[in-house]
mmCIF file of C-alpha atoms in Angstrom:
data_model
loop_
_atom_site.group_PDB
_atom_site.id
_atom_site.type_symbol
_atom_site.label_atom_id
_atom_site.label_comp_id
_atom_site.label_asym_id
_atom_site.label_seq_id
_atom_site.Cartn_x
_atom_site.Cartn_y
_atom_site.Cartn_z
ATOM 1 C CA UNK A 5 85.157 106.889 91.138
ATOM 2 C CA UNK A 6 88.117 105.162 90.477
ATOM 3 C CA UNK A 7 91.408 105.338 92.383
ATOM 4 C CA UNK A 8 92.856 107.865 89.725
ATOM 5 C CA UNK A 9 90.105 110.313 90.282
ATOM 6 C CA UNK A 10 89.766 110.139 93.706
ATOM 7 C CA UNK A 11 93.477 110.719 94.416
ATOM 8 C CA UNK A 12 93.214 114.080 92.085
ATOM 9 C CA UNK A 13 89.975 115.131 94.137
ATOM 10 C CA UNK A 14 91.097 114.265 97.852
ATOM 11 C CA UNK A 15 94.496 116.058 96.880
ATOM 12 C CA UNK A 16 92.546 118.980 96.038
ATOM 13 C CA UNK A 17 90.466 118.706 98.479
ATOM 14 C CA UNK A 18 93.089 118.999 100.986
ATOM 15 C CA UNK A 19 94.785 121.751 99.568
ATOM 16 C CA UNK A 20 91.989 124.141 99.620
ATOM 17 C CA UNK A 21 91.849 124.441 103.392
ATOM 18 C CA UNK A 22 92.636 127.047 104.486
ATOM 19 C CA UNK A 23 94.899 127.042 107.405
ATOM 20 C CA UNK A 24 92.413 127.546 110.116
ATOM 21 C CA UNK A 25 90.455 124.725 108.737
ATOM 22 C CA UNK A 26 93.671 122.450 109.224
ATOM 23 C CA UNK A 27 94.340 123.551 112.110
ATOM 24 C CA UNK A 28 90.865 122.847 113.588
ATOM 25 C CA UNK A 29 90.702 119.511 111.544
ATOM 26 C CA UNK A 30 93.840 118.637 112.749
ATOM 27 C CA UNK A 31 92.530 119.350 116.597
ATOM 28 C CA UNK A 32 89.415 117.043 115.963
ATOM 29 C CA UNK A 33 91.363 114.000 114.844
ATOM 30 C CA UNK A 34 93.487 114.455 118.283
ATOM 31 C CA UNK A 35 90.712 114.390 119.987
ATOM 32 C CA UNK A 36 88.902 111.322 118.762
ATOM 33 C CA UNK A 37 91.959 109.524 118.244
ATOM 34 C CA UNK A 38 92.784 109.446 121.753
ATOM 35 C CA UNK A 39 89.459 109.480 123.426
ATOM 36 C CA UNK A 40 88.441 106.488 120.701
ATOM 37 C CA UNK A 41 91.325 103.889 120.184
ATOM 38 C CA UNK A 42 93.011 102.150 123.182
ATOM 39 C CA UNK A 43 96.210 102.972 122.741
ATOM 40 C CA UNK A 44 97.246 102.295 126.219
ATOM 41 C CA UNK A 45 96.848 98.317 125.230
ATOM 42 C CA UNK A 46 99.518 98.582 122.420
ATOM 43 C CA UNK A 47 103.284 98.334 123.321
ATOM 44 C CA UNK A 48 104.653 99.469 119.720
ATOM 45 C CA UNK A 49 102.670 102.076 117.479
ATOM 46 C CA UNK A 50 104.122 102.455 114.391
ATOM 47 C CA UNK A 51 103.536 106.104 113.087
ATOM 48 C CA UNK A 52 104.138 108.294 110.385
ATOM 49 C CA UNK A 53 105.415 111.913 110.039
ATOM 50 C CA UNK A 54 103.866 114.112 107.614
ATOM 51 C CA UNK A 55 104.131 116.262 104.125
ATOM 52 C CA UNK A 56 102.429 119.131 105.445
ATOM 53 C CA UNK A 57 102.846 121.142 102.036
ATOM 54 C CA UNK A 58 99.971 118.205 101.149
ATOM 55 C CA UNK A 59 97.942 119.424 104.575
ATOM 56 C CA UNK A 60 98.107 115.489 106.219
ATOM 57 C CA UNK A 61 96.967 114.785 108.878
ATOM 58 C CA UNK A 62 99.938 116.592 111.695
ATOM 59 C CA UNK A 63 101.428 113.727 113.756
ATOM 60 C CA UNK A 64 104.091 115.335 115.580
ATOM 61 C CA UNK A 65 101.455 117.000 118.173
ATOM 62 C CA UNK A 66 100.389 112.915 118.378
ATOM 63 C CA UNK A 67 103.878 111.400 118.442
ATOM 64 C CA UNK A 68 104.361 113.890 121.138
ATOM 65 C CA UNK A 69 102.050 112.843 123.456
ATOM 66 C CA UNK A 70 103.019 108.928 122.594
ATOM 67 C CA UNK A 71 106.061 109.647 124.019
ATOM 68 C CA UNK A 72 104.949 111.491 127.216
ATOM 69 C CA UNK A 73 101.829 110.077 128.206
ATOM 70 C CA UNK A 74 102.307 106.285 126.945
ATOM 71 C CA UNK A 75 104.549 103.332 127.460
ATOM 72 C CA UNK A 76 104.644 102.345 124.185
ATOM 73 C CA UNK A 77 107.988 101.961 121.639
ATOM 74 C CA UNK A 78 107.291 104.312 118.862
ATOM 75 C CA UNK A 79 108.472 103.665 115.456
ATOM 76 C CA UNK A 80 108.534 105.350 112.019
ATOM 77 C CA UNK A 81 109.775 104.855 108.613
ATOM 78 C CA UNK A 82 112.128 105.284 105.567
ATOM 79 C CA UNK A 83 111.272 104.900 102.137
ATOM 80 C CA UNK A 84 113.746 102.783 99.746
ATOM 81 C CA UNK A 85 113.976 103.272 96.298
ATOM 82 C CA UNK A 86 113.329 99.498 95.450
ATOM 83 C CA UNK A 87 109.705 100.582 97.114
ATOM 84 C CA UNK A 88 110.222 98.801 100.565
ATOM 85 C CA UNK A 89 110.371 100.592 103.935
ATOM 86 C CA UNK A 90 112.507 100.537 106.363
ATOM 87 C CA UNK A 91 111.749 101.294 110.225
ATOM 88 C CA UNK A 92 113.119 103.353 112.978
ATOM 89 C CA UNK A 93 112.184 104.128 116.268
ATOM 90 C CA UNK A 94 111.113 107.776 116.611
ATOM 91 C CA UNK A 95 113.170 110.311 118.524
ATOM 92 C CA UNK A 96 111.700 113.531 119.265
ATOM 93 C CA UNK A 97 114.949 115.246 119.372
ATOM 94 C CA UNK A 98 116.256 114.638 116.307
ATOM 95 C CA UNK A 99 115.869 116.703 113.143
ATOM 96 C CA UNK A 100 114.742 114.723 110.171
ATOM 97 C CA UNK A 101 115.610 114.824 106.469
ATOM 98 C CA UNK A 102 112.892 115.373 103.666
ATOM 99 C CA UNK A 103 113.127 113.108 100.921
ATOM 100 C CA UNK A 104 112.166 113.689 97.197
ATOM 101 C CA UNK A 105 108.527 114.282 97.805
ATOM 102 C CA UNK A 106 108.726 115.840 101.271
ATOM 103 C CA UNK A 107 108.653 113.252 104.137
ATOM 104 C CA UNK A 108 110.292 113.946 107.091
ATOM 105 C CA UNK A 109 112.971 110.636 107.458
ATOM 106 C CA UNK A 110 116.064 109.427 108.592
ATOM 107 C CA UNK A 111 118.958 110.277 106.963
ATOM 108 C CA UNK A 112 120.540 106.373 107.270
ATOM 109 C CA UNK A 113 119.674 102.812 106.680
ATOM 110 C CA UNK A 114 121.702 101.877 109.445
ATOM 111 C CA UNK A 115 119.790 99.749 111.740
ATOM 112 C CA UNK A 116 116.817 99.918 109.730
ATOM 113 C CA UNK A 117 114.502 97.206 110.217
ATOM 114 C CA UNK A 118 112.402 95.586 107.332
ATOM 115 C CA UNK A 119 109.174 95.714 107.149
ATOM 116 C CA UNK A 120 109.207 91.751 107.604
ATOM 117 C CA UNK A 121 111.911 91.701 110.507
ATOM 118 C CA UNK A 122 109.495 94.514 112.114
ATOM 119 C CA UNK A 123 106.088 92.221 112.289
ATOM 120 C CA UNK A 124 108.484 89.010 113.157
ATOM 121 C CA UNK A 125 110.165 90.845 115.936
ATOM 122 C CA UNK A 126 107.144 92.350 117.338
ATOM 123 C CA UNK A 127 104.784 89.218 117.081
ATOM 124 C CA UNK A 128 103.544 88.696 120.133
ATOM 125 C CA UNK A 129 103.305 92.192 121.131
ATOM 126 C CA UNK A 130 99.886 94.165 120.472
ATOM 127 C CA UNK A 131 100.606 96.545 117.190
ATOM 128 C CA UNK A 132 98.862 99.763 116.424
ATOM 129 C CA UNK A 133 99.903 101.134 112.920
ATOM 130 C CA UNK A 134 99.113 104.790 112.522
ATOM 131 C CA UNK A 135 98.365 105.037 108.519
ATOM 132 C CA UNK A 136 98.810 107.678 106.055
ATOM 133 C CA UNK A 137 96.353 108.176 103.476
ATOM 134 C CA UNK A 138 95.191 110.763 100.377
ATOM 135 C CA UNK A 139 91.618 109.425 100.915
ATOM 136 C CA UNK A 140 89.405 106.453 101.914
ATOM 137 C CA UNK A 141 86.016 105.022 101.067
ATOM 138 C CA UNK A 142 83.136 104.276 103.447
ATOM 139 C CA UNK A 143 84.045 100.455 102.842
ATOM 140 C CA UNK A 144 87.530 100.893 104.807
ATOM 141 C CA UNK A 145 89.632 100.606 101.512
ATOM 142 C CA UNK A 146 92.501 102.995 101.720
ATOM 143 C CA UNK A 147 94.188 105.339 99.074
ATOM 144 C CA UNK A 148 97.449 106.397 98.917
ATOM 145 C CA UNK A 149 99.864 108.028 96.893
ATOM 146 C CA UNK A 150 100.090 105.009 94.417
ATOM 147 C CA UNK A 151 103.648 103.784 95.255
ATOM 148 C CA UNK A 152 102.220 100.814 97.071
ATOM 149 C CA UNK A 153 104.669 101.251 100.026
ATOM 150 C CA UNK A 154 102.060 100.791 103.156
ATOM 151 C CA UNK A 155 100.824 97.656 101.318
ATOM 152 C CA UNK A 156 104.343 96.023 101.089
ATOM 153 C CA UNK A 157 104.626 97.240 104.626
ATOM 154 C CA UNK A 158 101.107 95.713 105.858
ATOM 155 C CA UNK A 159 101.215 92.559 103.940
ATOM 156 C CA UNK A 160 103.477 91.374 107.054
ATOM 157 C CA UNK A 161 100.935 92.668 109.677
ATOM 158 C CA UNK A 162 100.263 89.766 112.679
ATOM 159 C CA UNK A 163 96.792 89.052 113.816
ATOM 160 C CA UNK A 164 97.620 91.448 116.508
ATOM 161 C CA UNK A 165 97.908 94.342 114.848
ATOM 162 C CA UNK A 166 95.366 97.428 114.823
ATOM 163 C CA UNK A 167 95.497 99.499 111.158
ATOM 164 C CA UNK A 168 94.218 103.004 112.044
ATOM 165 C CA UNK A 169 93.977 105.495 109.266
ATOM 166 C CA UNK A 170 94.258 108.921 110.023
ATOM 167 C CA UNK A 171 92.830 111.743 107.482
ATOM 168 C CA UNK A 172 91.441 115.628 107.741
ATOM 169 C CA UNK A 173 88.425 114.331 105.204
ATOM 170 C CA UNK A 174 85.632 112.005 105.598
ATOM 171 C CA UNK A 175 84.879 108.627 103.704
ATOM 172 C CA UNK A 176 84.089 108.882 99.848
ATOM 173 C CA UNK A 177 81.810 106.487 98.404
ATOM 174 C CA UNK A 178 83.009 102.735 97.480
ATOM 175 C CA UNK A 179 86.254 102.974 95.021
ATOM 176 C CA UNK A 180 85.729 101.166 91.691
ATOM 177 C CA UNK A 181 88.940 99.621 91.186
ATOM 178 C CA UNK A 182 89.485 98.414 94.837
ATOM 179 C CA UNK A 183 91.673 95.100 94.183
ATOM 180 C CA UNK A 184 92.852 92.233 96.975
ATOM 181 C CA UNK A 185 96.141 93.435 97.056
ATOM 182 C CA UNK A 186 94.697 96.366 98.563
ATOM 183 C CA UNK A 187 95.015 96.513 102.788
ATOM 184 C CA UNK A 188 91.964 97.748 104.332
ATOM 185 C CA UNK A 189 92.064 99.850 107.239
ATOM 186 C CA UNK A 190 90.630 98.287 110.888
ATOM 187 C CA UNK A 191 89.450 102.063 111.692
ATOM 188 C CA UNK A 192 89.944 105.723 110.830
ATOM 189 C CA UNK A 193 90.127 108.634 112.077
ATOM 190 C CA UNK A 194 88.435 111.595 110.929
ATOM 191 C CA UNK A 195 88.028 115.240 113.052
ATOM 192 C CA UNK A 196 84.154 114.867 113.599
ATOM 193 C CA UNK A 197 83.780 110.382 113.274
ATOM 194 C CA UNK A 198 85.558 106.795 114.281
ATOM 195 C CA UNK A 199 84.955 104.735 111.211
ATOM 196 C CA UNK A 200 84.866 101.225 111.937
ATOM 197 C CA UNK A 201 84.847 97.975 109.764
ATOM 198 C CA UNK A 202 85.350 94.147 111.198
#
């Protein structure tokens, strides 16, 4: 399959769960995500918060236990218009803002760090980069939405940072059109398997 037609499958995919099935899903990554990936070792995790009327993968339980278990400076992100991100460090408190296709973000650009001033600022620290996803393939090559926004993002990634997708579905066979532009995951997370690639 190609990109195209995997996108249109995962997303239905997703949406036919019921929400039992999430919920358990959603239990099951937990799980393996913290009894699987060091995250003790990494000083700034980078996470995202989710469109649950598309069923990803629920973060806040995670970001949650970031902040209460783990030393770690959490961040998260805001989409620009121009197709860049910007980044923000997560506050449980605070009530965010849905934009035009339903992520939870802050409201302002005030402060907002680049995606290149965030992998230049953090270089010598140990980065873990939680990573959305519609699907991936059994060859670690990540889909998305098709905006290209985590690729800008992870184009700026150091040598010491760990790309961990996250998704309620397991791997679909090798994409067609996978290009080089493409950033391949380091590991993800599914409810019942750790998939790994070097």
């Amino acid at each position: 399959m190609n990109k195209h037609e995997l996108r249109t499958l995962a997303r239905a995919h997703r949406l036919n769960l019921s929400t039992e099935e999430t919920q358990e899903l959603n239990a099951g990554l937990r799980s393996l995500l913290f009894s699987r990936i060091p995250i003790h070792r990494y000083s700034i995790i980078h996470a995202f918060l989710p469109i649950l009327k598309n069923k990803e993968p629920d973060t806040y339980p995670i970001l949650n236990t970031l902040l209460k278990d783990f030393a770690a400076d959490v961040y998260i992100s805001k989409s620009l218009e121009n197709g860049e991100l910007l980044h923000f460090p997560f506050e449980a408190d605070k009530t965010y803002a849905l934009n035009r296709w339903g992520i939870p973000e802050p409201e302002t650009t005030e402060d907002g760090l680049s995606s290149e001033t965030f992998f230049d600022t953090f270089k010598k620290e140990d980065i873990l980069v939680l990573v959305p996803l519609l699907a991936f393939d059994s060859l670690g090559n990540r889909i998305g939405y098709g905006k290209g926004y985590y690729d800008r993002f992870l184009q700026y990634s150091t040598p010491k940072t760990l790309k961990v997708g996250l998704s309620l579905l397991e791997a679909y066979e090798p994409i067609d059109d996978a290009s080089e532009r493409d950033i391949a995951l380091d590991f993800c997370i599914t409810p019942t398997r750790v998939w790994k690639w070097d």
